[in-house]
Amino acid sequence: MTKRTLNQSVEEAVNEYLKMMGDQPVTDLYEMVLAEVEPSLLKCVKKYSRGNQSQMALILGINRATLRKKLKKYRLL
């Protein structure tokens, strides 16, 4: 099995999406990608840190207030 970086996986997924869209207009791609990736990222880090929000914020490089907003946004609190 070939190891792929996260960057390669994201690039492949975005290219596939754009290919699938064909001639249809594509808008708000940045927000769409964030909405797809961010909840999974938060879930993984939450599990890894056993729900410790201080540790989660440190791992993610964001402050705890921002983390709490994101957790609420995705109903992960």
Tab-separated table of C-alpha atoms in Angstrom:
chain	number	residue	atom	x	y	z
A	1	MET	CA	0.000	0.000	0.000
A	2	THR	CA	1.365	3.390	-0.995
A	3	LYS	CA	1.429	6.037	1.717
A	4	ARG	CA	-0.196	9.317	0.767
A	5	THR	CA	0.103	12.603	2.556
A	6	LEU	CA	-2.947	14.455	3.795
A	7	ASN	CA	-2.166	17.139	1.238
A	8	GLN	CA	-2.219	14.584	-1.583
A	9	SER	CA	-5.523	13.150	-0.376
A	10	VAL	CA	-7.159	16.576	-0.212
A	11	GLU	CA	-5.792	17.557	-3.611
A	12	GLU	CA	-7.104	14.354	-5.162
A	13	ALA	CA	-10.543	14.807	-3.568
A	14	VAL	CA	-10.833	18.430	-4.745
A	15	ASN	CA	-9.707	17.518	-8.263
A	16	GLU	CA	-12.275	14.692	-8.380
A	17	TYR	CA	-15.012	17.051	-7.196
A	18	LEU	CA	-14.136	19.675	-9.809
A	19	LYS	CA	-14.000	17.003	-12.505
A	20	MET	CA	-17.397	15.687	-11.404
A	21	MET	CA	-18.876	19.205	-11.552
A	22	GLY	CA	-17.843	19.527	-15.188
A	23	ASP	CA	-19.278	22.703	-16.683
A	24	GLN	CA	-21.522	23.434	-13.708
A	25	PRO	CA	-20.597	26.581	-11.779
A	26	VAL	CA	-18.593	25.982	-8.621
A	27	THR	CA	-18.946	28.482	-5.779
A	28	ASP	CA	-17.962	28.617	-2.116
A	29	LEU	CA	-15.487	25.761	-2.512
A	30	TYR	CA	-13.393	26.945	0.440
A	31	GLU	CA	-16.367	26.898	2.823
A	32	MET	CA	-17.524	23.555	1.443
A	33	VAL	CA	-14.124	21.955	2.038
A	34	LEU	CA	-13.944	23.377	5.565
A	35	ALA	CA	-17.452	22.118	6.339
A	36	GLU	CA	-16.409	18.637	5.198
A	37	VAL	CA	-12.993	18.502	6.870
A	38	GLU	CA	-13.338	20.511	10.072
A	39	PRO	CA	-15.857	18.278	11.903
A	40	SER	CA	-13.755	15.170	11.279
A	41	LEU	CA	-10.614	16.968	12.411
A	42	LEU	CA	-12.321	18.091	15.605
A	43	LYS	CA	-13.702	14.609	16.297
A	44	CYS	CA	-10.281	12.985	15.861
A	45	VAL	CA	-8.524	15.521	18.084
A	46	LYS	CA	-11.304	15.287	20.679
A	47	LYS	CA	-10.885	11.518	20.836
A	48	TYR	CA	-7.070	11.779	20.929
A	49	SER	CA	-7.185	14.301	23.791
A	50	ARG	CA	-9.968	12.433	25.599
A	51	GLY	CA	-12.129	15.544	25.363
A	52	ASN	CA	-9.640	17.837	27.105
A	53	GLN	CA	-10.397	21.169	25.455
A	54	SER	CA	-7.172	22.827	26.607
A	55	GLN	CA	-5.176	20.046	24.993
A	56	MET	CA	-7.372	20.154	21.885
A	57	ALA	CA	-6.779	23.891	21.494
A	58	LEU	CA	-3.035	23.392	21.906
A	59	ILE	CA	-2.953	20.563	19.338
A	60	LEU	CA	-4.987	22.595	16.838
A	61	GLY	CA	-3.101	25.841	17.484
A	62	ILE	CA	-6.251	27.827	18.247
A	63	ASN	CA	-7.503	29.455	21.433
A	64	ARG	CA	-10.097	27.732	23.606
A	65	ALA	CA	-12.828	30.256	22.813
A	66	THR	CA	-12.425	29.583	19.093
A	67	LEU	CA	-12.400	25.852	19.758
A	68	ARG	CA	-15.640	26.066	21.748
A	69	LYS	CA	-17.304	28.024	18.916
A	70	LYS	CA	-16.279	25.356	16.434
A	71	LEU	CA	-17.413	22.525	18.707
A	72	LYS	CA	-20.796	24.228	19.123
A	73	LYS	CA	-21.067	24.897	15.390
A	74	TYR	CA	-20.709	21.192	14.629
A	75	ARG	CA	-22.664	20.084	17.718
A	76	LEU	CA	-19.662	18.303	19.212
A	77	LEU	CA	-20.055	19.656	22.749
